[in-house]
Coordinates of C-alpha atoms in Angstrom, one line a residue:
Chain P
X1 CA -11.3 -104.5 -175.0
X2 CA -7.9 -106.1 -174.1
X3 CA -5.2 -106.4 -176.7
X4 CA -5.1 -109.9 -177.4
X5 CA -1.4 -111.0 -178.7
X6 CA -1.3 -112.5 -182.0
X7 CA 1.1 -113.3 -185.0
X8 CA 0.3 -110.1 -186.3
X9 CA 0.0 -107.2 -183.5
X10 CA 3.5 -106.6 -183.3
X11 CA 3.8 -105.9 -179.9
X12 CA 7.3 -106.0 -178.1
X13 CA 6.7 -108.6 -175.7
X14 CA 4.9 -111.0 -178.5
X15 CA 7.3 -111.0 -181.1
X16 CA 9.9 -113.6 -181.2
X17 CA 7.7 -115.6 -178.3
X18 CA 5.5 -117.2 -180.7
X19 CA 7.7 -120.6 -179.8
X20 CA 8.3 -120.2 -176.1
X21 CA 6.5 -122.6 -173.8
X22 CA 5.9 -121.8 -170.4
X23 CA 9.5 -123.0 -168.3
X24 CA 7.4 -124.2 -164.6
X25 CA 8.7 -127.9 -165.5
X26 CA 12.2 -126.9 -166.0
X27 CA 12.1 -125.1 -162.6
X28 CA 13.9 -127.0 -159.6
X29 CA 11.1 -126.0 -157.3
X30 CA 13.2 -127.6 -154.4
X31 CA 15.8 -125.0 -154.9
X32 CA 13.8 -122.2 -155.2
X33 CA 14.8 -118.9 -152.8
X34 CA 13.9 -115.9 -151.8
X35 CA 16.0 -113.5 -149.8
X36 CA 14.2 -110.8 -147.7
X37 CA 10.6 -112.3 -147.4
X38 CA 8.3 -112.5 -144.3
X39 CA 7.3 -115.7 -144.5
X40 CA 8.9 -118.9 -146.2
X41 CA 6.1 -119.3 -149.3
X42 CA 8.5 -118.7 -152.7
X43 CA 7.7 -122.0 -153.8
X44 CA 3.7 -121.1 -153.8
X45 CA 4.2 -118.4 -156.4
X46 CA 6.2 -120.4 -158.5
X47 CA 3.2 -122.0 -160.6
X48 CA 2.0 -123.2 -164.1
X49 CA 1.1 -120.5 -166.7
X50 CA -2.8 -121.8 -165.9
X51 CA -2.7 -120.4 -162.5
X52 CA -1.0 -117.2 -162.7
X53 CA -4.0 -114.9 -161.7
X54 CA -5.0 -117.0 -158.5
X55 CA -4.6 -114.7 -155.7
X56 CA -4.3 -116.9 -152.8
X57 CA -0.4 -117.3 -152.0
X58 CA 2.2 -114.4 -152.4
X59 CA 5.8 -113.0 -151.3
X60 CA 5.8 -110.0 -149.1
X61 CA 9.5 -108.4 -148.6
X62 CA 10.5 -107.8 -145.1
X63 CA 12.5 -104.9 -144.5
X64 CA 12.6 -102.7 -147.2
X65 CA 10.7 -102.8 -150.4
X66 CA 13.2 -105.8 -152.1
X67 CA 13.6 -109.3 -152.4
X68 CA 15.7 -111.7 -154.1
X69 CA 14.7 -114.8 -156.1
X70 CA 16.7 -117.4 -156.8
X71 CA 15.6 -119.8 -159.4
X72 CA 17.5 -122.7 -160.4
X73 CA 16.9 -125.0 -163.8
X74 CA 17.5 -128.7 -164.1
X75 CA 18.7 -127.7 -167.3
X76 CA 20.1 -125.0 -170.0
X77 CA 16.9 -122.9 -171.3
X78 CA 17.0 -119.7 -173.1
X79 CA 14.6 -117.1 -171.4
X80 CA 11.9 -115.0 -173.7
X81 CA 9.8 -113.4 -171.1
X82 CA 9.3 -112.5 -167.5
X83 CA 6.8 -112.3 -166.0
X84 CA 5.8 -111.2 -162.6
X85 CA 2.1 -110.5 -161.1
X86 CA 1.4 -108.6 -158.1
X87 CA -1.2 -109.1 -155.6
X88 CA -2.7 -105.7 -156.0
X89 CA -2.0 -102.2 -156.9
X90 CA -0.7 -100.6 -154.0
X91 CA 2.1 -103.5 -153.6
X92 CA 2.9 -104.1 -156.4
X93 CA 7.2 -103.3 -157.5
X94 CA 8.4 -101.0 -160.1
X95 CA 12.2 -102.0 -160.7
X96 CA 13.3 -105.6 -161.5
X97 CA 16.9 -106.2 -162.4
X98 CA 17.8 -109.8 -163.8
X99 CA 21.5 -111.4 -163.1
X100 CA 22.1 -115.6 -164.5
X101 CA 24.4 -118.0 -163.5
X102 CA 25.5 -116.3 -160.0
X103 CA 26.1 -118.8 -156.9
X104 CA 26.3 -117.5 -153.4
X105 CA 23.6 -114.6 -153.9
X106 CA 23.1 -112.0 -151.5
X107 CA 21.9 -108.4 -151.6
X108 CA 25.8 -107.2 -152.6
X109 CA 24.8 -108.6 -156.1
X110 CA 22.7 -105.5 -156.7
X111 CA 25.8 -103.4 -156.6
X112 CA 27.3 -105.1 -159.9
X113 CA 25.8 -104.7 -162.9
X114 CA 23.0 -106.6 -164.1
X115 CA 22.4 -108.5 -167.2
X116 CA 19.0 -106.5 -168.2
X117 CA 17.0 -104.0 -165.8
X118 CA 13.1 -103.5 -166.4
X119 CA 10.2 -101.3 -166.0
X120 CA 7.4 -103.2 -164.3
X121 CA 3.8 -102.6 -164.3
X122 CA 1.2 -103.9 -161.6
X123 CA 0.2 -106.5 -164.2
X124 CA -2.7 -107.9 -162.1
X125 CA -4.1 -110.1 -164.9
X126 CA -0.4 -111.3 -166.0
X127 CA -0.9 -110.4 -169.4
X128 CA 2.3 -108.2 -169.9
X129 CA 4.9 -110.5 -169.8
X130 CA 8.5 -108.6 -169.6
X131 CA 10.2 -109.5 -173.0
X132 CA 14.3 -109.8 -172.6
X133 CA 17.0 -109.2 -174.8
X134 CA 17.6 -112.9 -176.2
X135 CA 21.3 -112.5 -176.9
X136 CA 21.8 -112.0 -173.2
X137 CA 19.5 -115.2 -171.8
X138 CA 21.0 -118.0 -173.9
X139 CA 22.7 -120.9 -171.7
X140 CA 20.9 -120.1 -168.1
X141 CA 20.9 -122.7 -165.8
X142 CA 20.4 -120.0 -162.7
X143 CA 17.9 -117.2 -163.2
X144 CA 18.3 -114.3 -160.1
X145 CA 15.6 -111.3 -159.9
X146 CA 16.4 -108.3 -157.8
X147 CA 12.7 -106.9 -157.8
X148 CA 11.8 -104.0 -155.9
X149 CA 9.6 -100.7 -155.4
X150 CA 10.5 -97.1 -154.9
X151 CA 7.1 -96.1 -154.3
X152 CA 5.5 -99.1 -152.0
X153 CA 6.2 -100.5 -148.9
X154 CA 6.4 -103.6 -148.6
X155 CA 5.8 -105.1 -152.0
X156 CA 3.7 -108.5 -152.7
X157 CA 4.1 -110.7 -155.4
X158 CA 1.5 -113.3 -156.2
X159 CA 3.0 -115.5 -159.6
X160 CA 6.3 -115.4 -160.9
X161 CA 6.7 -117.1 -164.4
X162 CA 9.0 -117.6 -167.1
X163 CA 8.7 -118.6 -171.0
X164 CA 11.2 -119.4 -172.8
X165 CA 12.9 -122.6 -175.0
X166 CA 14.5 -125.8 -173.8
X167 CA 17.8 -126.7 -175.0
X168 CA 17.3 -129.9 -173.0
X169 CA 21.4 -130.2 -172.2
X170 CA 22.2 -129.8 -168.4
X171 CA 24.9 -130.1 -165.7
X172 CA 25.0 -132.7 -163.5
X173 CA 27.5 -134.8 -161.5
X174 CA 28.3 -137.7 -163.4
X175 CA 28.2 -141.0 -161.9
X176 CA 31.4 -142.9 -163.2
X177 CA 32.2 -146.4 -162.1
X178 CA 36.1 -147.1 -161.7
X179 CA 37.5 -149.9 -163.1
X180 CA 41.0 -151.2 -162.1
X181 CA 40.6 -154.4 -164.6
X182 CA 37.5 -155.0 -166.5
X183 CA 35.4 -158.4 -165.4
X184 CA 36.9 -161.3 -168.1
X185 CA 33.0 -161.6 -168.7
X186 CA 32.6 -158.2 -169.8
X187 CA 35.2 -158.5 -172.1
X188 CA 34.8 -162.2 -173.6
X189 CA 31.5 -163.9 -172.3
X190 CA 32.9 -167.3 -172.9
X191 CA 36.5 -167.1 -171.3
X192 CA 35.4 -166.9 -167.7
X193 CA 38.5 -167.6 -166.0
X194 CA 38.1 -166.1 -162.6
X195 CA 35.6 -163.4 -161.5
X196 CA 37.8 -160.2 -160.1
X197 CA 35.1 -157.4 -158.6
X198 CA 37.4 -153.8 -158.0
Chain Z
X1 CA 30.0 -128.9 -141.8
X2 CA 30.2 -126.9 -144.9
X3 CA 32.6 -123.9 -145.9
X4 CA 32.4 -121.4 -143.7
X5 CA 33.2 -117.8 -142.4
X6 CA 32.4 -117.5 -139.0
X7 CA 33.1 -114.6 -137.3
X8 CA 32.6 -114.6 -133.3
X9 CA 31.9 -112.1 -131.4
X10 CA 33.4 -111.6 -127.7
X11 CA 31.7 -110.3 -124.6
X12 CA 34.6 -108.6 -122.7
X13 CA 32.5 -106.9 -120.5
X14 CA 32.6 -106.3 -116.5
X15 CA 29.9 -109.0 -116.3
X16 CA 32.0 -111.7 -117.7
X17 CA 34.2 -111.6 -114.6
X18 CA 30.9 -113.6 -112.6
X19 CA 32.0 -116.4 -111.4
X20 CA 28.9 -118.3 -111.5
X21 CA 30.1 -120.5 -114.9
X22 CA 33.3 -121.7 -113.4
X23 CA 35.9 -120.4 -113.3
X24 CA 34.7 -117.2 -115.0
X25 CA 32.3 -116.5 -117.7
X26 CA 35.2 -114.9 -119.9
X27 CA 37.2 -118.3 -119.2
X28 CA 34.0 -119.9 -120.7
X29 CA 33.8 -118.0 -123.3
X30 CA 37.6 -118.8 -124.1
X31 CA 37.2 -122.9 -123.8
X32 CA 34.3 -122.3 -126.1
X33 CA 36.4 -120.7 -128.3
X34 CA 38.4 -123.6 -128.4
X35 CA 35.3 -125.5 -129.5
X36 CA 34.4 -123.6 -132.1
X37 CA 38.1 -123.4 -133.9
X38 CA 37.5 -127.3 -133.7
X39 CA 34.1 -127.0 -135.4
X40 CA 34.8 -124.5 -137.9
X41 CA 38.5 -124.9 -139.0
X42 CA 39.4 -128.5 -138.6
X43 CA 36.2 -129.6 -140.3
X44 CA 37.0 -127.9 -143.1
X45 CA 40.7 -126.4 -144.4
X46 CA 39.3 -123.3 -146.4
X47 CA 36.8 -121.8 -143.6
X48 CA 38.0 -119.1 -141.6
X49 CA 37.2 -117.5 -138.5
X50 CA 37.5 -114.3 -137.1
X51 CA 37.4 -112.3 -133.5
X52 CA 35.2 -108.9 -132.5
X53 CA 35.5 -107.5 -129.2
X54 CA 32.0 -106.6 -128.2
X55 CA 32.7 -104.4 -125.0
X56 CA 34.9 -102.0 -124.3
X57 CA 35.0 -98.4 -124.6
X58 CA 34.8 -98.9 -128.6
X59 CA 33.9 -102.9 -130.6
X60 CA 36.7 -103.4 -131.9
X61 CA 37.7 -106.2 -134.8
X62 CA 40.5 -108.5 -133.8
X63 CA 40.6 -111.0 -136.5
X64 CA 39.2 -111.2 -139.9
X65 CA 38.5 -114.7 -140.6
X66 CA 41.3 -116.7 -141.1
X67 CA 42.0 -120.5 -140.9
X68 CA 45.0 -120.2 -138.9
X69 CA 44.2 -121.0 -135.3
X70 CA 47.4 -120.1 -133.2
X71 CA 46.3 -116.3 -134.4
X72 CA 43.1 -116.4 -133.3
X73 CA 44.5 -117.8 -129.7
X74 CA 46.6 -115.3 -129.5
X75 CA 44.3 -112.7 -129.5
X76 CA 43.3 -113.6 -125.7
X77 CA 46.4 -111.9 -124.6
X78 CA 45.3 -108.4 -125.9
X79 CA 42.1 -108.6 -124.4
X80 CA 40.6 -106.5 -121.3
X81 CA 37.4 -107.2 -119.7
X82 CA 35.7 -103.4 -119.2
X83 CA 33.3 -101.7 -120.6
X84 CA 29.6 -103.0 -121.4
X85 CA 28.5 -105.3 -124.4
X86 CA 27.2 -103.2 -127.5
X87 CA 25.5 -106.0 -129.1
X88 CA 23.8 -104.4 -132.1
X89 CA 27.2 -102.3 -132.8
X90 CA 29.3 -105.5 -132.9
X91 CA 26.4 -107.9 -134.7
X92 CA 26.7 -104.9 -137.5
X93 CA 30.3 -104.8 -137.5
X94 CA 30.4 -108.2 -137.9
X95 CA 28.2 -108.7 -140.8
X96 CA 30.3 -105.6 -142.5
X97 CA 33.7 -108.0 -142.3
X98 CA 31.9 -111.0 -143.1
X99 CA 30.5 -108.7 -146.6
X100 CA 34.0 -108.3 -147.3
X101 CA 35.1 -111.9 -146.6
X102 CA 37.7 -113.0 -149.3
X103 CA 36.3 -115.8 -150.2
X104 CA 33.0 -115.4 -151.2
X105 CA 32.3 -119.2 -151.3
X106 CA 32.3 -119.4 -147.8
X107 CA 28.8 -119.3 -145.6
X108 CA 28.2 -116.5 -143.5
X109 CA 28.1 -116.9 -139.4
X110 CA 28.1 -114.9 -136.7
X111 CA 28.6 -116.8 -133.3
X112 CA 27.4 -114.1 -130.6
X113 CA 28.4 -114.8 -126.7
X114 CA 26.1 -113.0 -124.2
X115 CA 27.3 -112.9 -120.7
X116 CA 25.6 -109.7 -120.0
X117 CA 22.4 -108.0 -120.2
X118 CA 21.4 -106.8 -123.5
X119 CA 20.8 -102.1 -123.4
X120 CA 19.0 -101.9 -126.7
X121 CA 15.0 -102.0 -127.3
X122 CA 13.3 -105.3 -128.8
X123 CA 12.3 -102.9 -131.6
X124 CA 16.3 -102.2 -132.6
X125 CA 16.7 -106.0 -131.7
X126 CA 14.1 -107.4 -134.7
X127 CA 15.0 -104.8 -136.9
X128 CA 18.5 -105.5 -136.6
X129 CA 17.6 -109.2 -136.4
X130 CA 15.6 -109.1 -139.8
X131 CA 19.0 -107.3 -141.5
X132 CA 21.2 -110.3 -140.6
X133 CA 18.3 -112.4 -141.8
X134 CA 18.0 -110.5 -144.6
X135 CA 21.5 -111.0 -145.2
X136 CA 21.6 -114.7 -145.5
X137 CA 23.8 -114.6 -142.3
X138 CA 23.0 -117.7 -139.6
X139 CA 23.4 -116.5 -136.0
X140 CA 24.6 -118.8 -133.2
X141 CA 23.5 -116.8 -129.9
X142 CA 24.8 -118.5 -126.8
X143 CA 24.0 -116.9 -123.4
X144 CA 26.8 -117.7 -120.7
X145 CA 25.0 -117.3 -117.2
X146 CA 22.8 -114.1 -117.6
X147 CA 19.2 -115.7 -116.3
X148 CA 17.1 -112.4 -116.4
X149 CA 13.1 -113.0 -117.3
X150 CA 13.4 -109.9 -119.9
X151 CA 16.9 -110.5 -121.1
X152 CA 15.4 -114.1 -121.8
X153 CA 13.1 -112.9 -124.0
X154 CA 14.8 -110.5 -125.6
X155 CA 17.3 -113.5 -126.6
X156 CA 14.3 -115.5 -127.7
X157 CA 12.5 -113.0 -129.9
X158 CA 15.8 -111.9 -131.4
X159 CA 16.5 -115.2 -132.4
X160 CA 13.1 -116.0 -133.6
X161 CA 13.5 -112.9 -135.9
X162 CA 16.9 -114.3 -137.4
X163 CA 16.1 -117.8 -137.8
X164 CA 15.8 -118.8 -141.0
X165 CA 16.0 -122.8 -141.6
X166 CA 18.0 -124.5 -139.3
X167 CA 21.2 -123.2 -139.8
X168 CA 20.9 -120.9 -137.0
X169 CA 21.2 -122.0 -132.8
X170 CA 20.2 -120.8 -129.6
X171 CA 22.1 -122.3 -126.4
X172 CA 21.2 -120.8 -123.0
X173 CA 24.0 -121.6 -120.6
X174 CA 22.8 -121.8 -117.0
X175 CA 25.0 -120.9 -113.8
X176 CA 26.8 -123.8 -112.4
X177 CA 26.8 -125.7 -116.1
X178 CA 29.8 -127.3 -117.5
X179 CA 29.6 -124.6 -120.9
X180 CA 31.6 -127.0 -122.5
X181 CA 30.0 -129.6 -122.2
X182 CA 26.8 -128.4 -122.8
X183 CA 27.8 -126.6 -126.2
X184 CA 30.2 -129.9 -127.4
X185 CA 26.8 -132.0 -127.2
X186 CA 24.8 -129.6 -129.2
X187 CA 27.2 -128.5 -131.6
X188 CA 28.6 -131.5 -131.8
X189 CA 26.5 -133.3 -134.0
X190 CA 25.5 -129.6 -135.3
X191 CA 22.0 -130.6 -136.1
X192 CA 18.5 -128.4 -135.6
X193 CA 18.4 -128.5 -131.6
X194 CA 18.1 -125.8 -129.4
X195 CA 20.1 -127.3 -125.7
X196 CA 17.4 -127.1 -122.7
X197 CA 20.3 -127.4 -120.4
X198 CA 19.9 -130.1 -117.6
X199 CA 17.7 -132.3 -119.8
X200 CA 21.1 -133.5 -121.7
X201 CA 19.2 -135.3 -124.5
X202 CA 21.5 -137.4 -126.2
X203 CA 20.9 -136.9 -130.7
X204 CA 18.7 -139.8 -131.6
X205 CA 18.0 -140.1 -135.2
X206 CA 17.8 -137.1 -137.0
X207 CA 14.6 -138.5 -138.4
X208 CA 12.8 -138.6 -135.0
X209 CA 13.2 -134.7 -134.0
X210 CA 10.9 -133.9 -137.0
X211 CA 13.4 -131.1 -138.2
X212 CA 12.7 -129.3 -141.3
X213 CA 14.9 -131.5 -143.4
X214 CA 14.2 -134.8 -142.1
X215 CA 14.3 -136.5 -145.7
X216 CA 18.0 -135.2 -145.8
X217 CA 18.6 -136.1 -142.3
X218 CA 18.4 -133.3 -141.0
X219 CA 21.0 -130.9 -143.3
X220 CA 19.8 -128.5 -144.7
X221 CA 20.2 -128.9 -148.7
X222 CA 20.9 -125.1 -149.5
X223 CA 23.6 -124.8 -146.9
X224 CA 25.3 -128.0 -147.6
X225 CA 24.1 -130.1 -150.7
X226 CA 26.9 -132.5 -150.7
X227 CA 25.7 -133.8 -147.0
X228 CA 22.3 -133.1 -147.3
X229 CA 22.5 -136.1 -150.6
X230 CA 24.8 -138.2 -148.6
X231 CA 22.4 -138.3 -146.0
X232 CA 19.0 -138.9 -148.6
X233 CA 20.7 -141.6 -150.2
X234 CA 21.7 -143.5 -147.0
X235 CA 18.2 -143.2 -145.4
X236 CA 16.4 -144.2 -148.7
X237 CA 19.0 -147.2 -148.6
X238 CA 18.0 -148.3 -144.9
X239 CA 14.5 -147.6 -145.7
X240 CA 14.7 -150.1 -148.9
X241 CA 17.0 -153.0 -146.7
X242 CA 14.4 -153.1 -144.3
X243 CA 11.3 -153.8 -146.4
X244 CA 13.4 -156.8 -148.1
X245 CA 14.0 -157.8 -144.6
X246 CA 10.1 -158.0 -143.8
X247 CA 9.3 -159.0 -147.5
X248 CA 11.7 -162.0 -146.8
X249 CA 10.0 -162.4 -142.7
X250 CA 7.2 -162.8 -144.3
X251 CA 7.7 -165.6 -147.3
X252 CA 9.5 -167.6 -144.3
X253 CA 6.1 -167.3 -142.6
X254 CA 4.4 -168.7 -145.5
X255 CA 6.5 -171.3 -146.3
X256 CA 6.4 -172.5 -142.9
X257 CA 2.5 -172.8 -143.3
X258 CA 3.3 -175.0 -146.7
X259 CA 5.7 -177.2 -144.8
X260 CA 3.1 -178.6 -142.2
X261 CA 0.9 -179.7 -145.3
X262 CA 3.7 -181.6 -147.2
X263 CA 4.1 -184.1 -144.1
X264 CA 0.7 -184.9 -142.5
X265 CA 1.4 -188.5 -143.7
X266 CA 4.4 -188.7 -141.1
X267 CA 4.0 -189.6 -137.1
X268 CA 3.0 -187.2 -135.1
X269 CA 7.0 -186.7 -133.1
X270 CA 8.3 -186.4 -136.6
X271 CA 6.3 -183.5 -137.6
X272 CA 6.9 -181.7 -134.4
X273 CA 11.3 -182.1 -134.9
X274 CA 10.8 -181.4 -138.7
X275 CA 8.9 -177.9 -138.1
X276 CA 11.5 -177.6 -135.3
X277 CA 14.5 -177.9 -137.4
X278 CA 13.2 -176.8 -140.5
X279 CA 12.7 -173.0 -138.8
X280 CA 16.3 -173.1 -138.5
X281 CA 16.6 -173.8 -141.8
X282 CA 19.2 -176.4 -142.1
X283 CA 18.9 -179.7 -144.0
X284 CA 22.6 -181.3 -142.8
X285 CA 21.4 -180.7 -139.1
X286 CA 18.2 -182.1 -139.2
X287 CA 19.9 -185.0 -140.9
X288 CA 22.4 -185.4 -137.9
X289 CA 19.0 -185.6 -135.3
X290 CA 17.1 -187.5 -137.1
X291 CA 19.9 -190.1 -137.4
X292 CA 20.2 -190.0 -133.6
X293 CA 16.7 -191.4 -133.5
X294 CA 15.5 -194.7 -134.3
X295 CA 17.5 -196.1 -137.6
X296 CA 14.3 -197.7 -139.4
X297 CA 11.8 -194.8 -139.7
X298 CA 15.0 -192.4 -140.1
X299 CA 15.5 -194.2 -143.9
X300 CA 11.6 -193.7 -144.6
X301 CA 11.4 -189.8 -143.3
X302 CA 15.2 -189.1 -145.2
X303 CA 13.7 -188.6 -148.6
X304 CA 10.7 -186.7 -148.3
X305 CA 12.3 -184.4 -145.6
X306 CA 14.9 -183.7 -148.3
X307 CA 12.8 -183.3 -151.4
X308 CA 10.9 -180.3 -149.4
X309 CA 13.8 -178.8 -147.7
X310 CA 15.4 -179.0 -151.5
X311 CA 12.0 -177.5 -152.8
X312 CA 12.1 -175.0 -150.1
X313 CA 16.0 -173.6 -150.2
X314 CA 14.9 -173.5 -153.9
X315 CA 12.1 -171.5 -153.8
X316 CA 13.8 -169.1 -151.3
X317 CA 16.8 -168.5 -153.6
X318 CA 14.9 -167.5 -156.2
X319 CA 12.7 -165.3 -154.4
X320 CA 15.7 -163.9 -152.4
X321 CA 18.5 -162.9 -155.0
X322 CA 20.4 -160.8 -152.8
X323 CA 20.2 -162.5 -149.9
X324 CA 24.3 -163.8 -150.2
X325 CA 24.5 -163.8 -146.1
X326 CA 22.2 -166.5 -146.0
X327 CA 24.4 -168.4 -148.4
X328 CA 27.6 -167.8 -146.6
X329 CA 25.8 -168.8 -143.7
X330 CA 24.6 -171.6 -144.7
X331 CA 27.9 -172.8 -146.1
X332 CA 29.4 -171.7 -142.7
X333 CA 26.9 -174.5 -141.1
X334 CA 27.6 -177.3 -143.9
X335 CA 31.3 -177.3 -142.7
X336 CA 29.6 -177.0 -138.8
X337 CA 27.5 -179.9 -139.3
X338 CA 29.7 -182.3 -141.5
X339 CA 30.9 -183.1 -137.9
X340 CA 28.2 -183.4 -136.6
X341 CA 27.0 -185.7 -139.7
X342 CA 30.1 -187.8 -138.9
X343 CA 29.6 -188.1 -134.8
X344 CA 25.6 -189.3 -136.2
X345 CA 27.2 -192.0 -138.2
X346 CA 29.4 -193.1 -135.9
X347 CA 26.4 -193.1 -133.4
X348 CA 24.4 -194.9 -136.4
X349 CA 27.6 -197.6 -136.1
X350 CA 27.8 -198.2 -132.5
X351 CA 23.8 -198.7 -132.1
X352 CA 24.1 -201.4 -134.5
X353 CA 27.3 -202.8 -133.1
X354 CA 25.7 -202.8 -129.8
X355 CA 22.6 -204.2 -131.6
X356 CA 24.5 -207.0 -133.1

């Protein structure tokens, strides 16, 4: 029978995860990339935890066994858990490397080192979810994943998901309104001397 | 157009001496070069462009990008035509100095002039194709003159391969073609559109060619955010003026159907001048006419014209709250039609002078 996580099995990728929620509605599914895929379908993998073992939309890379994904937050979260399921066996990848917070991406990246580099498994069911080191994933607003195989050619990638907690802060642009004098009513609803718009 | 490295690469072959883009294929090349400084640097001050000779005995890199233009000009001087194009040897060379750009910021470009026929395979050509891709690297290929069925498609599937969103254009120059002309109205309003040359389509809307982006007008968001939310903005904007405009067309079509209801009681020719003059929407004017008529039944229509037109400006004021035009407008006409209040009374004065 499967092992079934708990409170009590102790297992790597369970402890400390107890309180992450899934992180699809933090996700800017908009911004979403993928570098090195056939055909332009990233934002079908990128799905609640619900669906993660439907089978009908994946990644495959293009050249080589690699791709790129670029996911961007609409706010800070800290990352638990990875999690990445393949389509089947003999596509799925075996090396993922995990960068944050890097604009302008492209496949030099892989030549600096990464934040935390992983094992994978075929995970068809999307039960092993790929813990991180949590010291490392605190204030992410930018999440990139090198993911590749050295054994299959090309790789294909069904759900890509990740769990973690919201710190529900984020960076925006703010929208400031400049004021050369402020309106007399603003300032003293009953002394309307003139109205001055600036 | 966003911040960008573009790096351009030169076909200085024996083919560019054709004459059949006047005066030479090479001189197109060097007015389009012209062109694309324009595009690229003055557009913005931090992108940069740089140079690769294509043909020769060896592909050889001028210029690394760089915003200053007189350099890049100058470059013409050192140039030979000899040799044939290697086009997958400079396309690789090319992405290698964009890779070691300075600025890192900047998007990366290649701009490939073809003005001869293309030596390597279509197999080399995808693969070579899905690298750039790969890359993140948008690919302008413009073909000066070369009109060969398989050299065509060779430009065609190449392109197809590297395509990825619309950051990336494909402009076949035709013999006897103004190049510049051709490229300034295409790249000119640097938008998804591939140039069919002779059908000179003029850019309508970028909502009506359907690109991929057409909610952001046609830019796409991950090459340049700033424009692409400009452009989102200002159509959502449009899109929201013109419902109030038919939102407000059609309450004046209602009230007109009200208006006809308030004055059944009043002769038949008064009705008819009323729903004449109350379409135009202006009390002090109807005023002025109806004085011109006959004076009696002008003091009897007066106050009921002007308790519904009052009821009606009312109503439409506070249905319409940001409809301040109108009001200036209307004020504009008060001052209009004072006169022409004053010419009716002195009318009013002279029938009953005359009447006297």
């Amino acid at each position: 029978m499967q092992h079934q996580h708990g409170p009590n099995c102790g297992c790597a990728e369970y402890m400390f995860n107890e309180d992450a929620d899934d992180l699809y509605g933090q996700i800017e599914i908009d911004k979403v990339d993928c570098l090195n895929e056939t055909a332009q379908n990233i934002k079908q993998i990128i799905r609640p935890e619900i669906d993660k073992t439907k089978k009908d939309h994946y990644v495959q890379s293009d050249l080589d066994s690699e791709i790129i994904v670029i996911i961007p937050f609409n706010e800070t979260v800290r990352i638990r858990q990875i999690n990445i399921v393949s389509l089947n066996e003999g596509s799925a990848p075996n090396l993922m490397k995990a960068y944050i917070n890097i604009s302008n991406v492209d496949f030099g990246l892989i030549e600096t080192p990464c934040v935390e580099q992983f094992i994978l498994s075929p995970n068809l069911d999307g039960l092993f979810g790929n813990a991180v080191k949590i010291s490392k994933f605190e204030n992410v607003n930018n999440l990139i994943l090198y993911i590749k195989s050295t054994i299959n050619d090309p790789i294909r990638i069904s759900y890509i998901g990740l769990k973690g907690i919201r710190t529900f802060q984020s960076k925006q642009l703010a929208n400031t309104i400049y004021e050369l004098n402020p309106l007399a009513k603003q300032v003293d609803p009953d002394k309307v001397v003139f109205d001055s718009v600036c | 157009m966003p911040l960008e490295a573009a790096v351009v690469v030169l076909d200085n072959s024996e083919f560019s001496r054709n004459g059949d883009l006047e005066p030479s294929r090479w001189n197109a090349q060097q007015e389009a070069i012209e062109l694309y400084i324009n595009i690229v640097i003055d557009s913005n001050m931090e992108s940069g462009m740089g140079l690769i000779l294509g043909g020769g005995k060896q592909v050889r890199l001028l210029m690394t990008p760089t915003n200053d233009r007189d350099l890049i000009q100058g470059q013409f001087h050192k140039t030979r035509l000899e040799g044939n194009l290697k086009f997958s040897v400079a396309l690789q060379q090319a992405s290698l100095a964009l890779k070691h750009r300075i600025n890192k910021q900047q998007h990366q470009r290649i701009v490939a002039f073809v003005a001869s026929p293309i030596e390597e395979e279509v197999d080399t050509l995808v693969n070579l194709a899905k690298r750039l891709k790969k890359n993140n690297i948008a690919i302008d290929l413009i073909n000066f003159g070369e009109q060969n069925e398989e050299h065509l498609q060779k430009l065609k599937i190449f392109f197809e391969n590297v395509q990825k969103g619309s950051s990336s254009k494909y402009i076949n120059i035709q013999p006897g073609m103004s190049a510049t002309e051709t490229l300034f109205s295409t790249l000119g309003n640097y938008s998804d559109f591939q140039a069919e040359p002779g059908q000179q389509q003029q850019q309508a809307p970028q909502q009506s060619t359907g690109g991929q982006f057409s909610e952001y007008g046609g830019f796409d968001p991950n090459v340049d955010p700033e424009m692409a939310l400009i452009m989102k903005m200002s159509l959502e904007d449009e899109a929201q003026r013109q419902q109030q405009q038919l939102a407000q067309q059609l309450q004046q079509s209602q009230q007109q159907q009200q208006q006809p209801q308030q004055q059944q009681q009043q002769q038949i020719q008064e009705e008819k001048i009323e729903n004449v003059i109350e379409e135009e929407n202006d009390e002090l004017l109807e005023q002025a006419r109806l004085l011109s008529m006959q004076i009696e039944q002008q003091e009897q229509q007066e106050q009921p014209n002007q308790t519904a037109q009052q009821q009606q400006k009312q109503s439409q004021l506070t249905q319409n709250q940001l409809f301040q035009d109108q009001n200036f407008l209307d004020e504009l006409l008060d001052d209009v039609n004072k006169d022409e209040e004053q010419e009716g009374l002195l009318k009013k004065d002279a029938d009953k002078s005359k009447k006297d």
